[in-house]
XYZ file of C-alpha atoms in Angstrom:
594
model
C 127.343 -50.055 -24.014
C 127.877 -49.657 -20.316
C 125.162 -47.735 -18.540
C 126.008 -45.140 -15.900
C 123.364 -44.671 -13.291
C 122.117 -41.123 -12.929
C 121.539 -41.750 -9.250
C 125.168 -42.804 -8.860
C 126.300 -39.668 -10.635
C 124.172 -37.475 -8.390
C 125.550 -39.295 -5.374
C 129.129 -38.705 -6.605
C 128.425 -34.995 -7.154
C 126.941 -34.674 -3.680
C 129.898 -36.585 -2.240
C 132.343 -34.183 -3.922
C 130.507 -31.164 -2.526
C 130.395 -32.693 0.937
C 134.088 -33.689 0.742
C 135.058 -30.183 -0.328
C 133.050 -28.683 2.518
C 134.493 -31.089 5.096
C 138.055 -30.572 3.826
C 137.621 -26.821 3.958
C 136.346 -26.999 7.501
C 139.182 -29.292 8.612
C 141.837 -27.072 7.011
C 140.250 -24.013 8.555
C 140.253 -25.716 11.922
C 143.930 -26.669 11.507
C 144.934 -23.135 10.534
C 142.915 -21.585 13.305
C 144.514 -23.987 15.731
C 148.005 -22.921 14.567
C 147.198 -19.254 15.110
C 145.566 -19.879 18.440
C 148.596 -18.710 20.616
C 150.278 -16.344 18.181
C 149.026 -13.273 20.052
C 150.201 -14.739 23.339
C 153.652 -15.398 21.811
C 153.832 -11.753 20.702
C 152.969 -10.635 24.221
C 155.512 -12.960 25.787
C 158.212 -11.834 23.341
C 157.309 -8.202 24.008
C 157.505 -8.759 27.781
C 161.165 -9.772 27.352
C 161.998 -6.140 26.426
C 160.233 -4.805 29.486
C 161.945 -7.370 31.719
C 165.347 -6.480 30.191
C 164.808 -2.764 30.967
C 163.633 -3.673 34.451
C 166.802 -5.775 35.055
C 168.948 -2.845 34.009
C 167.047 -0.427 36.219
C 167.199 -2.777 39.235
C 170.917 -3.206 38.680
C 171.397 0.530 38.844
C 169.273 0.638 42.008
C 171.405 -2.068 43.629
C 168.271 -3.870 44.871
C 169.622 -7.341 45.074
C 166.456 -8.972 46.271
C 164.285 -7.545 43.485
C 167.061 -8.160 40.994
C 167.176 -11.815 41.915
C 163.382 -12.122 41.518
C 163.476 -10.297 38.201
C 166.298 -12.534 36.932
C 164.263 -15.667 37.847
C 161.165 -14.294 36.068
C 163.187 -13.453 32.991
C 164.729 -16.926 32.985
C 161.200 -18.436 33.161
C 160.080 -16.196 30.310
C 162.946 -17.410 28.127
C 161.748 -20.991 28.831
C 158.066 -20.202 28.219
C 156.201 -23.121 26.409
C 154.725 -20.754 23.844
C 158.118 -20.603 22.125
C 158.152 -24.384 21.638
C 155.698 -24.105 18.686
C 158.285 -22.104 16.714
C 160.871 -24.902 16.644
C 159.825 -25.759 13.098
C 160.227 -22.104 12.054
C 163.979 -21.653 11.558
C 163.907 -17.856 11.374
C 162.045 -17.431 14.626
C 164.018 -20.238 16.349
C 167.355 -18.743 15.288
C 166.264 -15.250 16.271
C 165.076 -16.517 19.639
C 168.435 -18.307 20.150
C 170.469 -15.186 19.254
C 168.376 -13.084 21.589
C 168.906 -15.595 24.415
C 172.663 -15.718 23.823
C 172.754 -11.934 23.724
C 170.856 -11.828 26.994
C 173.446 -14.030 28.584
C 176.107 -11.459 27.639
C 173.853 -8.690 29.024
C 173.330 -10.651 32.195
C 177.128 -10.997 32.642
C 177.540 -7.262 32.163
C 174.868 -6.577 34.759
C 176.575 -8.914 37.211
C 179.782 -6.885 37.269
C 180.411 -4.893 40.424
C 181.167 -1.798 38.511
C 178.839 -1.358 35.520
C 180.027 0.638 32.627
C 176.958 2.610 31.558
C 178.117 3.184 28.007
C 178.832 -0.487 27.500
C 175.570 -1.456 29.248
C 173.606 0.882 27.039
C 175.203 -0.560 23.919
C 174.546 -4.133 25.008
C 170.944 -3.299 25.981
C 170.396 -1.570 22.669
C 171.524 -4.683 20.799
C 169.344 -6.883 23.038
C 166.319 -4.666 22.465
C 166.800 -4.768 18.713
C 167.051 -8.556 18.773
C 163.832 -8.800 20.820
C 162.040 -6.349 18.539
C 163.162 -8.447 15.562
C 161.823 -11.568 17.323
C 158.462 -9.912 17.939
C 158.372 -8.805 14.330
C 159.084 -12.340 13.076
C 156.405 -13.791 15.351
C 153.944 -11.149 14.122
C 154.804 -11.897 10.478
C 154.314 -15.614 11.108
C 150.876 -14.942 12.602
C 149.893 -12.649 9.749
C 151.095 -15.238 7.235
C 148.854 -17.847 8.877
C 145.888 -15.477 8.713
C 146.603 -14.791 5.062
C 146.794 -18.545 4.444
C 143.469 -19.032 6.199
C 141.889 -16.320 4.062
C 143.385 -17.792 0.921
C 142.028 -21.221 1.876
C 138.544 -19.772 2.477
C 138.608 -17.977 -0.874
C 139.818 -21.072 -2.718
C 137.177 -23.207 -0.968
C 134.503 -20.655 -1.874
C 135.565 -20.578 -5.513
C 135.806 -24.372 -5.635
C 132.369 -24.726 -4.068
C 130.815 -22.227 -6.473
C 132.522 -23.871 -9.450
C 131.533 -27.380 -8.375
C 127.967 -26.253 -7.688
C 127.769 -24.609 -11.094
C 129.091 -27.767 -12.747
C 126.583 -29.934 -10.858
C 123.707 -27.558 -11.661
C 124.655 -27.468 -15.334
C 125.015 -31.236 -15.389
C 121.627 -31.688 -13.707
C 120.068 -29.309 -16.219
C 121.592 -31.038 -19.231
C 121.398 -34.630 -18.013
C 118.200 -34.554 -15.920
C 116.006 -31.481 -16.384
C 116.055 -31.300 -20.165
C 115.480 -35.054 -20.663
C 112.630 -34.911 -18.137
C 111.065 -32.017 -20.047
C 111.367 -34.000 -23.265
C 109.788 -37.030 -21.565
C 106.988 -34.867 -20.175
C 106.241 -33.380 -23.594
C 106.304 -36.862 -25.118
C 103.880 -38.117 -22.476
C 101.531 -35.193 -23.249
C 101.711 -35.984 -26.960
C 100.822 -39.598 -26.259
C 97.987 -38.464 -23.983
C 96.603 -36.463 -26.920
C 96.707 -39.564 -29.122
C 99.916 -38.874 -31.080
C 101.566 -42.286 -31.156
C 104.030 -41.270 -33.907
C 106.088 -39.012 -31.623
C 109.614 -40.275 -30.823
C 112.126 -39.087 -28.208
C 115.735 -38.299 -29.178
C 117.475 -38.747 -25.810
C 120.885 -40.383 -26.118
C 121.826 -40.387 -22.438
C 123.578 -43.492 -21.223
C 121.576 -43.612 -17.994
C 118.122 -44.332 -16.637
C 116.572 -41.431 -18.547
C 118.063 -42.707 -21.786
C 116.724 -46.167 -20.996
C 113.341 -44.627 -20.162
C 113.325 -42.698 -23.459
C 114.222 -45.878 -25.348
C 111.474 -47.770 -23.521
C 109.075 -44.869 -24.199
C 109.762 -45.108 -27.934
C 109.224 -48.863 -27.837
C 106.041 -48.342 -25.852
C 104.863 -45.802 -28.423
C 105.551 -48.271 -31.215
C 103.663 -50.988 -29.353
C 100.735 -48.699 -28.555
C 100.591 -47.484 -32.155
C 100.613 -51.084 -33.357
C 98.023 -52.163 -30.799
C 95.899 -49.085 -31.481
C 95.973 -49.780 -35.187
C 95.029 -53.408 -34.578
C 92.395 -52.283 -32.084
C 90.852 -49.962 -34.650
C 90.834 -52.789 -37.146
C 89.308 -55.151 -34.608
C 86.746 -52.513 -33.586
C 85.854 -51.964 -37.232
C 85.632 -55.701 -37.713
C 83.507 -56.163 -34.595
C 81.349 -53.210 -35.623
C 80.850 -54.792 -39.017
C 80.049 -58.108 -37.331
C 77.553 -56.423 -35.000
C 75.954 -54.617 -37.930
C 75.654 -57.890 -39.801
C 74.271 -59.630 -36.703
C 71.790 -56.813 -36.317
C 70.755 -57.181 -39.944
C 70.463 -60.942 -39.440
C 68.346 -60.566 -36.308
C 66.165 -57.954 -37.980
C 65.728 -60.259 -40.953
C 64.756 -63.186 -38.692
C 62.401 -60.937 -36.732
C 60.771 -59.568 -39.879
C 60.448 -63.087 -41.270
C 58.841 -64.360 -38.063
C 56.529 -61.341 -37.924
C 55.583 -61.747 -41.577
C 54.784 -65.399 -40.952
C 52.722 -64.630 -37.843
C 50.853 -61.789 -39.541
C 50.053 -63.491 -42.842
C 49.348 -67.097 -41.892
C 47.186 -68.558 -43.243
C 46.985 -65.895 -45.936
C 49.563 -65.524 -48.675
C 53.202 -65.331 -47.553
C 55.634 -63.470 -49.805
C 58.321 -66.154 -50.080
C 59.984 -64.210 -52.908
C 60.632 -61.247 -50.628
C 62.024 -63.514 -47.902
C 64.434 -65.224 -50.322
C 65.589 -61.884 -51.771
C 66.352 -60.561 -48.290
C 68.039 -63.848 -47.321
C 70.395 -63.483 -50.268
C 71.571 -60.087 -49.037
C 71.948 -61.211 -45.429
C 73.712 -64.526 -46.024
C 75.868 -62.979 -48.808
C 75.352 -65.862 -51.232
C 74.088 -65.306 -54.758
C 72.995 -68.810 -55.734
C 69.913 -69.528 -53.614
C 66.826 -71.471 -54.556
C 63.610 -72.302 -52.719
C 61.504 -75.209 -53.991
C 58.076 -75.990 -52.512
C 56.536 -79.446 -52.956
C 53.222 -81.035 -52.333
C 53.231 -83.903 -49.866
C 53.356 -86.567 -52.579
C 54.976 -84.589 -55.398
C 58.518 -84.934 -56.723
C 58.559 -81.649 -58.661
C 58.118 -78.229 -57.071
C 54.889 -76.345 -57.576
C 56.851 -73.179 -56.729
C 60.515 -72.441 -57.465
C 61.979 -69.149 -56.261
C 65.400 -67.745 -57.181
C 66.561 -64.327 -55.839
C 66.507 -61.611 -58.472
C 64.520 -63.693 -60.977
C 60.957 -62.559 -61.590
C 59.879 -65.564 -63.637
C 58.971 -68.478 -61.408
C 58.862 -71.773 -63.291
C 58.858 -75.252 -61.797
C 62.045 -77.211 -62.088
C 61.838 -79.400 -65.179
C 65.418 -80.288 -66.037
C 66.188 -82.104 -62.792
C 64.318 -84.129 -60.237
C 64.335 -81.648 -57.341
C 62.849 -84.223 -55.040
C 66.292 -85.737 -54.701
C 67.349 -82.618 -52.798
C 65.132 -83.610 -49.901
C 67.323 -86.586 -49.103
C 70.718 -84.902 -49.636
C 72.165 -82.549 -47.042
C 75.339 -81.803 -48.990
C 76.594 -82.682 -52.469
C 79.102 -81.402 -54.973
C 79.544 -81.291 -58.703
C 82.551 -80.536 -60.821
C 82.166 -76.755 -60.478
C 80.270 -76.036 -57.295
C 79.152 -77.409 -53.978
C 75.527 -77.676 -52.935
C 73.940 -77.413 -49.487
C 70.316 -78.345 -48.953
C 68.053 -77.520 -46.016
C 64.774 -79.409 -45.908
C 61.586 -77.578 -44.966
C 60.314 -80.311 -42.686
C 58.100 -80.301 -39.613
C 56.687 -83.287 -37.738
C 57.892 -85.686 -40.462
C 56.063 -83.713 -43.109
C 58.157 -82.262 -45.913
C 57.098 -79.002 -47.530
C 60.109 -78.221 -49.718
C 63.823 -77.554 -49.735
C 66.172 -74.557 -49.569
C 69.158 -75.074 -51.871
C 72.446 -73.154 -51.594
C 75.197 -73.493 -54.174
C 78.731 -72.158 -53.659
C 82.050 -72.558 -55.398
C 83.757 -75.891 -54.803
C 86.664 -74.309 -52.919
C 84.278 -72.234 -50.818
C 82.721 -73.388 -47.548
C 79.741 -72.061 -45.680
C 80.763 -70.716 -42.298
C 78.899 -71.677 -39.154
C 76.732 -68.546 -38.906
C 75.629 -68.935 -42.522
C 74.617 -72.552 -41.953
C 72.779 -71.661 -38.744
C 70.947 -68.783 -40.436
C 69.926 -70.913 -43.425
C 68.761 -73.703 -41.107
C 66.785 -71.211 -39.016
C 65.120 -69.708 -42.092
C 64.278 -73.191 -43.339
C 62.683 -73.998 -39.960
C 60.675 -70.764 -39.994
C 59.444 -71.407 -43.543
C 58.549 -74.959 -42.559
C 56.698 -73.622 -39.525
C 54.812 -71.131 -41.693
C 53.802 -73.808 -44.187
C 52.885 -76.164 -41.357
C 50.737 -73.526 -39.675
C 49.145 -72.730 -42.990
C 48.411 -76.403 -43.603
C 47.040 -76.875 -40.095
C 44.895 -73.754 -40.375
C 43.500 -74.918 -43.674
C 42.753 -78.303 -42.133
C 41.077 -76.630 -39.157
C 39.012 -74.528 -41.523
C 38.007 -77.601 -43.515
C 36.999 -79.414 -40.339
C 35.106 -76.393 -39.063
C 33.364 -76.045 -42.421
C 32.437 -79.724 -42.395
C 31.122 -79.460 -38.845
C 29.060 -76.378 -39.684
C 27.734 -78.058 -42.804
C 26.817 -81.106 -40.746
C 24.998 -78.914 -38.240
C 23.220 -77.043 -41.047
C 22.246 -80.276 -42.744
C 20.976 -81.760 -39.500
C 19.004 -78.662 -38.599
C 17.583 -78.420 -42.110
C 16.657 -82.083 -41.931
C 15.094 -81.768 -38.495
C 13.208 -78.579 -39.282
C 12.603 -77.584 -42.890
C 12.979 -81.096 -44.254
C 10.325 -82.415 -41.885
C 8.083 -79.436 -42.562
C 8.465 -79.915 -46.310
C 7.750 -83.628 -45.942
C 4.615 -82.763 -44.014
C 3.618 -80.279 -46.748
C 4.312 -82.905 -49.403
C 1.906 -85.241 -47.656
C -0.700 -82.506 -47.528
C -0.203 -81.835 -51.243
C -0.840 -85.524 -51.910
C -4.064 -85.297 -49.893
C -4.972 -82.153 -51.815
C -4.532 -83.916 -55.157
C -6.725 -86.816 -54.108
C -9.358 -84.457 -52.686
C -9.313 -82.471 -55.947
C -9.846 -85.626 -57.991
C -12.842 -86.541 -55.776
C -13.976 -82.940 -55.577
C -14.022 -83.247 -51.772
C -14.444 -79.612 -50.837
C -14.223 -80.217 -47.083
C -10.923 -82.024 -47.406
C -9.663 -79.377 -49.820
C -10.491 -76.656 -47.307
C -8.886 -78.604 -44.459
C -5.762 -79.344 -46.509
C -5.514 -75.702 -47.589
C -5.574 -74.612 -43.954
C -2.930 -77.202 -43.102
C -0.787 -76.054 -46.019
C -1.056 -72.431 -44.897
C -0.179 -73.346 -41.321
C 2.719 -75.569 -42.462
C 4.091 -72.898 -44.766
C 3.933 -70.334 -41.951
C 5.730 -72.739 -39.638
C 8.362 -73.559 -42.290
C 8.905 -69.879 -42.981
C 9.266 -69.165 -39.264
C 11.756 -72.045 -38.904
C 13.688 -70.743 -41.914
C 14.024 -67.295 -40.327
C 15.191 -68.872 -37.082
C 17.746 -70.939 -38.947
C 18.986 -67.866 -40.824
C 19.287 -65.993 -37.549
C 21.218 -68.914 -36.041
C 23.540 -69.224 -39.012
C 24.268 -65.496 -38.993
C 25.046 -65.565 -35.294
C 28.686 -64.638 -34.530
C 30.922 -63.129 -31.858
C 32.492 -59.929 -33.172
C 35.156 -57.718 -31.649
C 32.784 -56.598 -28.864
C 32.964 -60.029 -27.216
C 30.590 -62.649 -25.883
C 28.604 -60.257 -23.683
C 27.635 -58.057 -26.623
C 26.562 -61.110 -28.667
C 24.448 -62.389 -25.743
C 22.784 -59.007 -25.319
C 21.928 -59.000 -29.030
C 20.478 -62.507 -28.723
C 18.403 -61.528 -25.702
C 17.059 -58.527 -27.601
C 16.088 -60.668 -30.611
C 14.379 -63.297 -28.461
C 12.526 -60.617 -26.491
C 11.171 -59.180 -29.737
C 10.045 -62.659 -30.873
C 8.156 -63.555 -27.648
C 6.508 -62.248 -24.504
C 9.069 -63.774 -22.177
C 10.913 -61.575 -19.694
C 14.542 -62.560 -20.270
C 17.201 -61.756 -17.657
C 20.937 -62.090 -18.311
C 23.379 -62.626 -15.414
C 26.852 -62.431 -16.937
C 29.841 -62.924 -14.544
C 32.638 -63.730 -17.008
C 34.082 -60.243 -17.510
C 37.477 -61.277 -16.089
C 37.669 -64.680 -17.791
C 39.782 -65.042 -20.992
C 37.724 -67.399 -23.188
C 39.022 -68.769 -26.479
C 37.077 -67.794 -29.645
C 35.682 -71.316 -30.223
C 34.611 -71.463 -26.564
C 32.641 -68.246 -26.984
C 30.967 -69.535 -30.189
C 29.901 -72.861 -28.636
C 28.617 -71.159 -25.468
C 26.627 -68.676 -27.554
C 25.048 -71.481 -29.659
C 24.140 -73.538 -26.582
C 22.507 -70.512 -24.930
C 20.612 -69.658 -28.128
C 19.331 -73.214 -28.631
C 18.216 -73.471 -24.999
C 16.583 -70.026 -25.121
C 14.748 -70.771 -28.401
C 13.420 -74.025 -26.978
C 12.125 -72.077 -23.969
C 10.550 -69.445 -26.230
C 8.800 -72.026 -28.429
C 7.879 -74.739 -25.956
C 8.012 -73.543 -22.318
C 4.789 -71.450 -22.369
C 6.306 -69.557 -19.413
C 6.645 -65.890 -18.593
C 10.288 -65.659 -17.393
C 13.633 -66.869 -18.667
C 16.924 -66.501 -16.820
C 20.369 -66.943 -18.413
C 23.213 -67.203 -15.891
C 26.960 -67.520 -16.610
C 29.185 -67.992 -13.538
C 32.881 -68.562 -12.964
C 34.594 -70.559 -10.215
C 37.916 -72.248 -9.572
C 36.531 -75.434 -11.185
C 35.486 -73.779 -14.452
C 32.526 -72.129 -16.203
C 28.909 -72.975 -15.334
C 25.840 -72.098 -17.455
C 22.195 -72.221 -16.384
C 19.220 -71.434 -18.680
C 16.001 -71.705 -16.596
C 12.339 -70.935 -17.396
C 9.118 -71.127 -15.350
C 7.050 -72.890 -18.004
C 5.329 -76.249 -18.276
C 8.539 -78.222 -18.025
C 10.196 -80.669 -20.362
C 8.208 -83.794 -21.334
C 9.502 -87.322 -20.883
C 10.030 -87.903 -24.626
C 11.608 -84.558 -25.392
C 14.172 -86.041 -27.764
C 11.437 -87.228 -30.100
C 9.470 -84.008 -30.029
C 12.356 -81.580 -30.479
C 15.367 -83.755 -30.834
C 17.325 -81.556 -33.246
C 17.752 -78.648 -30.766
C 18.790 -80.944 -27.929
C 21.194 -82.808 -30.201
C 22.836 -79.543 -31.221
C 23.398 -78.627 -27.570
C 24.785 -82.107 -26.798
C 27.242 -81.877 -29.682
C 28.361 -78.350 -28.717
C 28.995 -79.479 -25.140
C 31.194 -82.331 -26.368
C 33.340 -79.886 -28.329
C 34.030 -77.986 -25.100
C 34.680 -81.166 -23.124
C 31.853 -80.381 -20.667
C 28.691 -81.960 -19.362
C 25.148 -80.767 -20.101
C 21.930 -81.675 -18.271
C 18.391 -80.840 -19.371
C 15.823 -81.537 -16.675
C 12.605 -80.307 -15.103
C 12.849 -77.943 -12.195
C 11.152 -78.743 -8.863
C 9.555 -75.295 -8.718
C 8.327 -75.673 -12.302
C 9.765 -75.130 -15.700
C 12.877 -76.501 -17.430
C 16.547 -76.001 -16.663
C 19.531 -76.434 -18.983
C 22.739 -76.801 -16.958
C 26.172 -76.929 -18.554
C 29.695 -76.762 -17.088
C 33.179 -77.079 -18.593
C 36.814 -76.224 -17.884
C 38.203 -73.478 -20.173
C 41.585 -73.776 -21.868
C 43.367 -71.211 -19.685
C 42.556 -73.252 -16.543
C 43.735 -76.436 -18.234
C 47.057 -74.749 -19.067
C 47.449 -73.605 -15.466
C 46.759 -77.110 -14.188
C 49.316 -78.585 -16.616
C 51.926 -75.991 -15.569
């Protein structure tokens, strides 16, 4: 269908109005131009009557000179140019010609020597009537032109009003009403009503706009519907991602909080089933050399029995397999070439695990492997620590109580022999030795118990050192001073334990062997590390100190090796013994490596 431009139509309407106005003005100008000299023509025609009377009067006066002048003026009046415009008007032209011919007869009568007054009056009367008729015709012609001009103005006015009304009505129907409909449609769309449709059938730009508006509404409704679906889908995806992240976070937190204690693998697998949206899950945990799981967990199943029907160890070497009915995915719980178990996922044969499911299962398998690895390492660390402590206890028992008991055993042997010989002096001497040995063994046992009970609690190293100083002060007369400058140093727990044991061993040696009056314990911090100094003002350390009290010195040497430091035990120039130890703590080592 051919489209008519609304702009073109408006231009045509404006052109019609302008054409009508211009035509009216031109016609008015033409009519006004035609009536321009009508009044002058009436005056000229009227002057012919006056000049005719004047000719008759001058003839009766016999004034030849004036008569001649009057005749010339009358002749000029008859030839006046104003009468030339009436050539096209037959009535006026004929009347003017009759009046001129009649004047010629009057002029002949006036030229006679003897003028008959009766005849002259008759001729003049006829002439005057002809001139009056001429004036009347000229007046009617002028009035007719004025009436025509008025009629033209009225017709132009009516035509203008009619054309304006038509244009206004057309603009209202073809422009205003469609624009109102478009405006209402736009408001409906702005309020979210994408089902609204416009019923504008105009074959112009507004019709095209309405058609495009309906198409746009359809497109927006379609896009909005798809957008809502996509938003719902993305919202569901975000919710699932949030659940997945929360699950991973809770799993990691559970692992960090419970290692090396018991980890609730059953709870983790049950939650994994809900997150990954797979029903057939199975977690099998193996020993390092075993081929059957010592723990088999299936979501929703309370009874946990090891796998007997199949060799689950084969799962460790198979990443993906399939049977006649389902497909199996396996994720090994492996860390640093050590295998702890396997996470098995079974789905229908036509079903595939999507990428996020595989990544989540792999991540959970890594976290479980990390938890088991940390648990294994912690257990190993505990075993090593227990063995080390047992070694220290055995060595200290051997170097203290064992030697004391051996000494007492020898004294008992002497006592038996003296009893057989009834050697009362020896018996008395041995009894005194036994009493002194038992007192010494008992004192050493209390010291060992105090050492074994020594620990660093939540109050930190400073509190443990203050407790040690208090105990040693109660056991001796030494004045013990503590200079602690490690308040801003983050020491590891094992570093605090080893430092505390070294300080206690050095302090006990000073209490038992220095015979001094003062003991100073100093802990300092520098950019190179931690430095310890335990100094007394006693008799000093002998040359063969290892033989006399080798177990205490050996303990300090072993503790220093654990911290990677160097320890020196030497006599002071000003008197007494000094134990000097320095090492680099872990936090400084990490800074140097970074």
